[in-house]
Coordinates of C-alpha atoms and ligand atoms in Angstrom, one line a residue:
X176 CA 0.0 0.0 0.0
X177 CA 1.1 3.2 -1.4
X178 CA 0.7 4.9 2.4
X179 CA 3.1 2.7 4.0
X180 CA 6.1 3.5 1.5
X181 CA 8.3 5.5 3.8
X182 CA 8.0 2.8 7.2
X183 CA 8.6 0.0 5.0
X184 CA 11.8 1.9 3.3
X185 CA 12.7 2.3 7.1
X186 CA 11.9 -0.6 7.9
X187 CA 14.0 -2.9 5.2
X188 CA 17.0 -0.5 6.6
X189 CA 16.2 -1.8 9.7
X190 CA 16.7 -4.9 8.0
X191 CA 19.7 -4.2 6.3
X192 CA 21.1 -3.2 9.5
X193 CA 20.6 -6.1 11.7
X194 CA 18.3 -3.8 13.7
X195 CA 14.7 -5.4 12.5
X196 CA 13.8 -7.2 15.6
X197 CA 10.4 -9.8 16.0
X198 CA 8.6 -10.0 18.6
X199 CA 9.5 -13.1 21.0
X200 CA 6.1 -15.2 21.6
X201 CA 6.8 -16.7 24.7
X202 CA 4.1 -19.8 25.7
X203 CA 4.5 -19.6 29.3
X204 CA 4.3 -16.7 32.1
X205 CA 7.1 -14.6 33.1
X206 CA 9.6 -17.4 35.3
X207 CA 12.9 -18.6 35.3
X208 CA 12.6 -21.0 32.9
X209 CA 10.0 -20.1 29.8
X210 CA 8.9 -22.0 27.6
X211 CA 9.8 -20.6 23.8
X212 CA 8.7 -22.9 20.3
X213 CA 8.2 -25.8 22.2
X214 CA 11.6 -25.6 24.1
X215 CA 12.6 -24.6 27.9
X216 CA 14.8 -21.4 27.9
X217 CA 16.4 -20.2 31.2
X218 CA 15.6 -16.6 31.3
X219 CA 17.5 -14.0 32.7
X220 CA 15.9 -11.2 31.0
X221 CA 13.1 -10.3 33.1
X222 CA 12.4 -7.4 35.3
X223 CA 10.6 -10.1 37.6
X224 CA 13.3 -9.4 40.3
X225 CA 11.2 -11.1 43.5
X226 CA 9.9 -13.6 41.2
X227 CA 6.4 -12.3 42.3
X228 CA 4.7 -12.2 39.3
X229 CA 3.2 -15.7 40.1
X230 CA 3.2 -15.1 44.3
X231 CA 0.3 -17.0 45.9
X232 CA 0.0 -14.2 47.9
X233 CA -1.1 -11.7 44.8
X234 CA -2.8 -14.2 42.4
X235 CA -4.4 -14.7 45.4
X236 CA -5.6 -11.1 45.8
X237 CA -6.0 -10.4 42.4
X238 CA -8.8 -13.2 42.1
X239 CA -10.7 -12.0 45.1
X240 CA -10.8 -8.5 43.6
X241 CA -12.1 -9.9 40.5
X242 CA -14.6 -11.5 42.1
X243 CA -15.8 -8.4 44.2
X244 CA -15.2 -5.3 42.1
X245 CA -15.6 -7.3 38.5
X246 CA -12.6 -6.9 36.0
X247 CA -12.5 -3.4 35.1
X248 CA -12.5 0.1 36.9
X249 CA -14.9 1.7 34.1
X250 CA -13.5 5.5 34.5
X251 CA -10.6 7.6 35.2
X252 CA -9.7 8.3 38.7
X253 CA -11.5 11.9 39.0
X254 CA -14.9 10.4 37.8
X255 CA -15.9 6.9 39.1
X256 CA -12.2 5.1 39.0
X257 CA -11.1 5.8 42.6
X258 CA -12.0 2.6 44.4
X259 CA -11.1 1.5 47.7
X260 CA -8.6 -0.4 46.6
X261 CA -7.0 2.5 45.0
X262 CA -7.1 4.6 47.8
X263 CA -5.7 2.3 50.3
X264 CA -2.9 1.1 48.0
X265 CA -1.7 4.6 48.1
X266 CA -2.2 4.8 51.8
X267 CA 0.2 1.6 52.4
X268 CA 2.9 2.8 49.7
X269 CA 2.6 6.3 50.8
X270 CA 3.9 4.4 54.6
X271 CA 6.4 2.4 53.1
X272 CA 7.9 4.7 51.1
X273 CA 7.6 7.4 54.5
X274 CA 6.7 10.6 52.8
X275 CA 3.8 12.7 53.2
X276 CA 2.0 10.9 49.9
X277 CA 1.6 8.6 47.1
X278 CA -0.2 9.4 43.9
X279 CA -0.5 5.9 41.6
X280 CA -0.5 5.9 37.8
X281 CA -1.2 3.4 35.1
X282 CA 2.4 2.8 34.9
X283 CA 5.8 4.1 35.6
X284 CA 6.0 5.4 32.1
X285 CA 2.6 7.4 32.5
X286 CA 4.0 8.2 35.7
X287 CA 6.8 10.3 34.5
X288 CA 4.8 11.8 31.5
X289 CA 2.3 13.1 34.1
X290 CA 4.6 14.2 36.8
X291 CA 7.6 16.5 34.5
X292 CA 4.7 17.4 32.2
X293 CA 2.6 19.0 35.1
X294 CA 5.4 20.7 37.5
X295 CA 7.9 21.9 34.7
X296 CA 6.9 25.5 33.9
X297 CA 8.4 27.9 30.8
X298 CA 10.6 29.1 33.8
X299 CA 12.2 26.6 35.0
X300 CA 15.2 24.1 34.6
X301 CA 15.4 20.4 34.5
X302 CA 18.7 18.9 34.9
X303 CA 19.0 15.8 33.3
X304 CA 21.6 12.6 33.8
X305 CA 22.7 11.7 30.0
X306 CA 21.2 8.4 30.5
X307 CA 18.2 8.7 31.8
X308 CA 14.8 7.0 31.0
X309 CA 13.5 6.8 27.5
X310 CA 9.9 8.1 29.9
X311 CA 12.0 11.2 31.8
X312 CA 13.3 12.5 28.4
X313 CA 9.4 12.2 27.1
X314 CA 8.3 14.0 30.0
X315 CA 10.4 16.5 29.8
X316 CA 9.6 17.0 26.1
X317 CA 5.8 17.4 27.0
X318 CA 6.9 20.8 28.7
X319 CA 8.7 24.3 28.2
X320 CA 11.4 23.9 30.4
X321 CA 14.7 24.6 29.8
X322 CA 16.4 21.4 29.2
X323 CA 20.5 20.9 30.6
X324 CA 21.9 17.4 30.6
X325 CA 25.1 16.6 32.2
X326 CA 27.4 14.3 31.4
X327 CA 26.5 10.4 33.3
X328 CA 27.2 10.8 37.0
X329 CA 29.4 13.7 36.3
X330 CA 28.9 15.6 39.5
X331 CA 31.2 18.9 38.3
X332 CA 29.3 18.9 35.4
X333 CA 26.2 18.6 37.3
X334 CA 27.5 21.5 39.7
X335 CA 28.7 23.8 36.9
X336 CA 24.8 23.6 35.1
X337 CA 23.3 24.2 38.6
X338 CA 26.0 27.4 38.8
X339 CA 24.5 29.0 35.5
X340 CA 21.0 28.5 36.2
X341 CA 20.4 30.8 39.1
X342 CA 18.2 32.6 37.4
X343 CA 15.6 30.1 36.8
X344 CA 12.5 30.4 39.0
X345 CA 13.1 26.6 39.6
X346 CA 15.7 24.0 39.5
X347 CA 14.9 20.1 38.9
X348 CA 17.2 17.5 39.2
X349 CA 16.5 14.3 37.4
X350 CA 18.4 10.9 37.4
X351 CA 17.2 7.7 37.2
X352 CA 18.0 5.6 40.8
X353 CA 19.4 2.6 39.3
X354 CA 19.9 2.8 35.4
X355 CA 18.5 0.5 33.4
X356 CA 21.2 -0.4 30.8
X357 CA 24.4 -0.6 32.9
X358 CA 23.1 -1.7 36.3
X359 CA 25.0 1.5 37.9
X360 CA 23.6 3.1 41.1
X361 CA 22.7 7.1 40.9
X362 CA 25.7 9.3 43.4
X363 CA 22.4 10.0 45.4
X364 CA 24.1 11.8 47.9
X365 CA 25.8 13.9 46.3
X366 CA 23.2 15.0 44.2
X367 CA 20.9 15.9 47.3
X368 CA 24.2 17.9 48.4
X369 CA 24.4 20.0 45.4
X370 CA 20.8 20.7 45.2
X371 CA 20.5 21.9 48.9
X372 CA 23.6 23.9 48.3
X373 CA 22.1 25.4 44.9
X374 CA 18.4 25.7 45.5
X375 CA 17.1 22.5 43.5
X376 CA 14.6 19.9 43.9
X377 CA 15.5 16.3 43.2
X378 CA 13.3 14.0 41.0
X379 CA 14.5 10.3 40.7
X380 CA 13.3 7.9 39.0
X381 CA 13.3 4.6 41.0
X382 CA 11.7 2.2 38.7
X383 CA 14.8 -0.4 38.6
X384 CA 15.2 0.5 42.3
X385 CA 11.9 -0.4 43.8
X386 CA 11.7 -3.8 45.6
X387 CA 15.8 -4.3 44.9
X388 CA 17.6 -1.3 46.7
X389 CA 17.0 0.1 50.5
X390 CA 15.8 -1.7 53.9
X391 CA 12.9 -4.2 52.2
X392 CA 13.3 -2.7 48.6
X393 CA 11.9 0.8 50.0
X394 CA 14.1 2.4 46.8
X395 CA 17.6 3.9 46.5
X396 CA 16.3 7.2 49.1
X397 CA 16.2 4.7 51.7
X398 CA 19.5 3.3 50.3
X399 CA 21.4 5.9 51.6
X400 CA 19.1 7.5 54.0
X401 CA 18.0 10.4 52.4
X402 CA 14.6 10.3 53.3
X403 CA 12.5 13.9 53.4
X404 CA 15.8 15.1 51.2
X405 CA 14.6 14.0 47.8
X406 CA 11.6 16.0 46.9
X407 CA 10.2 13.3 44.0
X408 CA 10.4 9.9 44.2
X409 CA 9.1 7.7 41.1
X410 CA 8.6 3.9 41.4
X411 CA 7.0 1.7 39.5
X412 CA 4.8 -1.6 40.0
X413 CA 6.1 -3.5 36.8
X414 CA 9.5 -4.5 37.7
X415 CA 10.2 -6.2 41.0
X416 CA 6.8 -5.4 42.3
X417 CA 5.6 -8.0 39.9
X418 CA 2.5 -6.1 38.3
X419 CA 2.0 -3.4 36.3
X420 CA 1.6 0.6 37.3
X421 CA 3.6 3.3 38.5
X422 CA 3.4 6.1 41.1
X423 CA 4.7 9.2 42.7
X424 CA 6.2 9.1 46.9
X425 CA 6.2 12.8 47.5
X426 CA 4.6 16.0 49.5
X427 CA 0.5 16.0 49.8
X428 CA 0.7 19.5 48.0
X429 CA 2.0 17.7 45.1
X430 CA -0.1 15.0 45.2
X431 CA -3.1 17.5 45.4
X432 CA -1.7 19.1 42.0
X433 CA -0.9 16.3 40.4
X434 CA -4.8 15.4 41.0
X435 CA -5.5 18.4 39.1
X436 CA -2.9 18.3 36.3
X437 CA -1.4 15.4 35.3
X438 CA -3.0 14.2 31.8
X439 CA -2.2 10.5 32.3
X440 CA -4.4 10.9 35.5
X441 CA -7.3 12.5 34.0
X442 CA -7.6 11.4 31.0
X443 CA -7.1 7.1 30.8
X444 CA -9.0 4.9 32.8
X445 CA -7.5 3.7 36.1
X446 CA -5.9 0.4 36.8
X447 CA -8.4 -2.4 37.4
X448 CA -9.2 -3.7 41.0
X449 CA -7.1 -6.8 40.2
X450 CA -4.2 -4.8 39.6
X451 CA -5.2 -2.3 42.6
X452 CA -5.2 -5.2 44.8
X453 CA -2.2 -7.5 43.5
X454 CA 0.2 -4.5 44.0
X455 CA -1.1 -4.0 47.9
X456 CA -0.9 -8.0 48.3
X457 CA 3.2 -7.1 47.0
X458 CA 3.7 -4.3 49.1
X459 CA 2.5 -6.1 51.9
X460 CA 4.8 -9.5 51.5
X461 CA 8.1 -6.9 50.7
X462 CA 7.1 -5.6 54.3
X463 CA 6.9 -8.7 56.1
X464 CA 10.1 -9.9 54.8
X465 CA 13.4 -9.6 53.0
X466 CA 13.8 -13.2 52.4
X467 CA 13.6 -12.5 48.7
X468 CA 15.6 -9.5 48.6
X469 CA 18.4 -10.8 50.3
X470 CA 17.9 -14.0 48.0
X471 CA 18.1 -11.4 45.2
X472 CA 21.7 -10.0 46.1
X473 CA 23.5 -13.6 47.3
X474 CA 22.2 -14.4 43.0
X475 CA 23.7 -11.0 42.3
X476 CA 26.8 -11.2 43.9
X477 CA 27.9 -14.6 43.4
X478 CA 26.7 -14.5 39.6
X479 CA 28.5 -10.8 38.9
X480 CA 32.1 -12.2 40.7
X481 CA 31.9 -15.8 38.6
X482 CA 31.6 -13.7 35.4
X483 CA 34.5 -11.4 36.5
X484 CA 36.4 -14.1 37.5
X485 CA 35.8 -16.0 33.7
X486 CA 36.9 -12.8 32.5
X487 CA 34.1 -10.9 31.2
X488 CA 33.6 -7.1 31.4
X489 CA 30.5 -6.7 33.3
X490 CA 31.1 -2.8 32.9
X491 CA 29.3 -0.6 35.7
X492 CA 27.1 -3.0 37.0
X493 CA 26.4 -2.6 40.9
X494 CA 22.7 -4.5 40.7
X495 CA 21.2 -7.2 39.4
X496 CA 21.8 -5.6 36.0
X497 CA 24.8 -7.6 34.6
X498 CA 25.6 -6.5 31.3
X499 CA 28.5 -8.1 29.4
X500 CA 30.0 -5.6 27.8
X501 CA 30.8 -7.0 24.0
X502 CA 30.9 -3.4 21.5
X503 CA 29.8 -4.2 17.8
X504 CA 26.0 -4.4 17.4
X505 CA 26.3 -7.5 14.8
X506 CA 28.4 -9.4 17.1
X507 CA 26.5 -8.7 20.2
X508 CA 23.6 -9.6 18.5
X509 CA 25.0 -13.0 17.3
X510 CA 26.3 -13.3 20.6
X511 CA 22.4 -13.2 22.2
X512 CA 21.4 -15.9 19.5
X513 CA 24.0 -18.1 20.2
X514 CA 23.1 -18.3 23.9
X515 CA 19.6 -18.5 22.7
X516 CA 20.6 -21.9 21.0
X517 CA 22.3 -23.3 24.0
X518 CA 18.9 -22.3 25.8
X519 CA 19.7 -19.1 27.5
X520 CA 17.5 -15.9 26.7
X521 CA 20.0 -12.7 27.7
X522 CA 18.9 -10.1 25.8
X523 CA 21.4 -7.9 23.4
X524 CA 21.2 -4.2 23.6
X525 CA 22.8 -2.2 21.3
X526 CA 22.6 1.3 19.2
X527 CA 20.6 3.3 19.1
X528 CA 19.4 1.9 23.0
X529 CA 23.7 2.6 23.9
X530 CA 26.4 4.1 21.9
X531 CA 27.3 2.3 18.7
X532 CA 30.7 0.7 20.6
X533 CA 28.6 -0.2 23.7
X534 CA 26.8 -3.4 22.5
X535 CA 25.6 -5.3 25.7
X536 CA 24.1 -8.7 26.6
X537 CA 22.0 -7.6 30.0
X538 CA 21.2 -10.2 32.2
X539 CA 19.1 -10.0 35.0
X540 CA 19.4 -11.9 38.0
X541 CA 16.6 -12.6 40.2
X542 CA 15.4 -14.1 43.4
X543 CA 13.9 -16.8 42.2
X544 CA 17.3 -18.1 40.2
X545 CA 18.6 -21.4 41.6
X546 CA 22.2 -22.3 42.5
X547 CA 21.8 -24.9 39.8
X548 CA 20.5 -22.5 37.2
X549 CA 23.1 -20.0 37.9
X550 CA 25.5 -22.6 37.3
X551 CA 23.8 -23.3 33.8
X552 CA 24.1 -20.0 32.9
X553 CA 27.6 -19.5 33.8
X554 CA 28.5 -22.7 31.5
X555 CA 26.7 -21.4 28.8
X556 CA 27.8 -18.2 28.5
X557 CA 31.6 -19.1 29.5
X558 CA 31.5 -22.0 26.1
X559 CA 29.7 -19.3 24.1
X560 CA 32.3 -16.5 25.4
X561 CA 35.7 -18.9 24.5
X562 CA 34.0 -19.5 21.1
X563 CA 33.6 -15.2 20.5
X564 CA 37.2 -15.1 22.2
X565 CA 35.5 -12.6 24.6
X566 CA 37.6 -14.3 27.1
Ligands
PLP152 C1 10.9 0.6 33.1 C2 11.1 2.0 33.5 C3 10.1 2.9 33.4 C4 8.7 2.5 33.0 O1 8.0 1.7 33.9 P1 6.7 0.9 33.5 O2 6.0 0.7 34.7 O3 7.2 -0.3 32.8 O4 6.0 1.8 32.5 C5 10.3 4.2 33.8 N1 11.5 4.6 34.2 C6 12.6 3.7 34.2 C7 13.9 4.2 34.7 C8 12.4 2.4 33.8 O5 13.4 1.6 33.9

């Protein structure tokens, strides 16, 4: 069809490039081992951190909801689409996280979008880590702000912006807590040190932080106790948490804004009661315990020193985010599918997600890993490595 000329021009030099990229079908639910054409596949590609996307505890929850509320919330959350559920879920987060309030969104991307895009006036500033969220940057462009990004982690960078912008009527600081791609943990402290010293608020993004850093995953503000110094804290319900949603731990003034402004908010239906009540069920279990999280970071340790020690370049990684650093897209690429066929799924990263030279297989390790499938892993990927001469 005549109309689709220019995406399928772009699309055969996707193509051409090695970057055209099907879907994977997978016939099983998110777990350690999936099932993919037929075939069991040890993931370590999932978000699933706790493993609680299965918990008895939250299907358990989940069902009841269904069973009381129905399957649907059938408005947005200033009409009819505030139940209970929603309410108290904020309630309990709003206490775990310990600041004054927690607004919830449809998820952590939303979350973002409708946070930057409602407090980001034509006279502020938002200061931006170079490697922030795909969901920060869109934020950001939803608003007039003036836009700075310093260099990753660069404090004197971050200190020499903050030094020109006096004049703005307000400063934001954004950074992602933990960063997706290289597994590396925000300078947290330091950041809240500048901002006090120059005026700013701080905004991070703890989406790969909830349920993995801080005293029973409370996010990378408990981390290094920080709490009532960072102004904004995101988090979502997607990764660790095992669901699917996002919110805002903040001040009740914000919250009360937010309410009023945030587009996400008003205009797109609310989560459903299942949803609602499966991400209270996971609050409530990372409360109780840190069985899972201390399970998480044994797995994370052990797994990141065995790949050192085989002599692979797990680059910045201080999380469960391993990456193996490898460069060339079309090797990195090859490299994921040749794991693939020795029944490993590590998914490869490369440009335009990183710079060109910064190909990547990420793997994620979670709780729910065994000693023997760790040990699987590391056999697979240390034959597959020798045959690449990556080590
Ligand atoms: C995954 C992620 C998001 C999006 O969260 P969802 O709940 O999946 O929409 C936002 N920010 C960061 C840093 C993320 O890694």
């Amino acid at each position: 069809m005549a109309h689709w000329n220019r995406l399928t021009q772009e699309l055969d030099q996707w193509r051409r490039e090695g970057r055209y990229r099907p879907l994977t079908v997978w016939n099983s639910g998110s777990g350690t081992w999936m099932e993919l054409n037929g075939r069991q596949v040890l993931q370590m590609s999932s978000n699933n951190y706790l493993g609680l996307t299965d918990h008895p505890a939250l299907k358990a929850a989940a069902l009841e909801a269904i069973e009381t509320y129905g399957v649907g919330s059938g408005s947005v959350r200033t009409i009819t689409g505030t139940l209970d559920l929603h309410d108290q879920l904020e309630q309990e987060l709003a206490q775990f996280k310990q600041t004054e309030a927690v607004l919830t969104f449809q998820s952590g991307f939303t979350t973002n979008q409708g946070v930057l895009g409602s407090i980001l006036s034509e006279n502020d500033v938002v200061i931006s880590d170079a490697l922030n969220h795909a969901s920060i940057i869109d934020g950001i462009r939803l608003t007039k702000a003036q836009r700075k990004i310093y260099a990753h982690k660069d404090m004197d960078q971050l200190e020499d912006v903050l030094k020109q912008c006096s004049s703005f009527e307000q400063r934001i600081i954004v950074t992602d807590g933990v960063f997706s791609m290289d597994g590396d943990i925000a300078p947290l402290p330091q950041i809240v040190e500048l901002a006090e010293q120059y005026d700013a608020l701080v905004y991070v993004d703890d989406a790969h932080a909830s349920g993995v850093l801080g005293k029973h995953g409370k996010g990378s503000t408990d981390h290094f106790s920080l709490h009532g110094r960072v102004h904004i804290q995101v988090g979502t319900l997607s990764k660790a948490i095992g669901v699917v949603g996002g919110y805002v731990a903040t001040s009740q003034v914000l919250k009360d804004y937010l309410i009023h402004k945030a587009r996400p908010f008003l205009f797109s239906t609310s989560a459903p009661p299942s949803i609602a009540a499966a991400c209270l069920a996971a609050i409530r279990v990372l409360k109780q315990s840190s069985v899972l999280q201390d399970r998480l970071w044994q797995n994370t340790t052990a797994f990141r020193q065995s790949l050192i020690h085989l002599g692979f370049n797990t680059g910045a990684s201080e999380t469960p985010i391993i990456p193996i650093m490898i460069g060339e897209p079309a090797i990195t690429m090859r490299f994921s599918d040749r794991l693939l066929d020795e029944g490993l799924f590590a998914q490869g990263i490369v440009y335009p997600t990183v710079a060109q030279d910064q190909g990547r297989v990420r793997l994620i390790v979670t709780a729910k890993h065994t000693d023997a499938d760790l040990a699987f892993a590391l056999d697979v990927i240390a034959r597959v490595g020798r045959e690449f001469g990556l080590i």
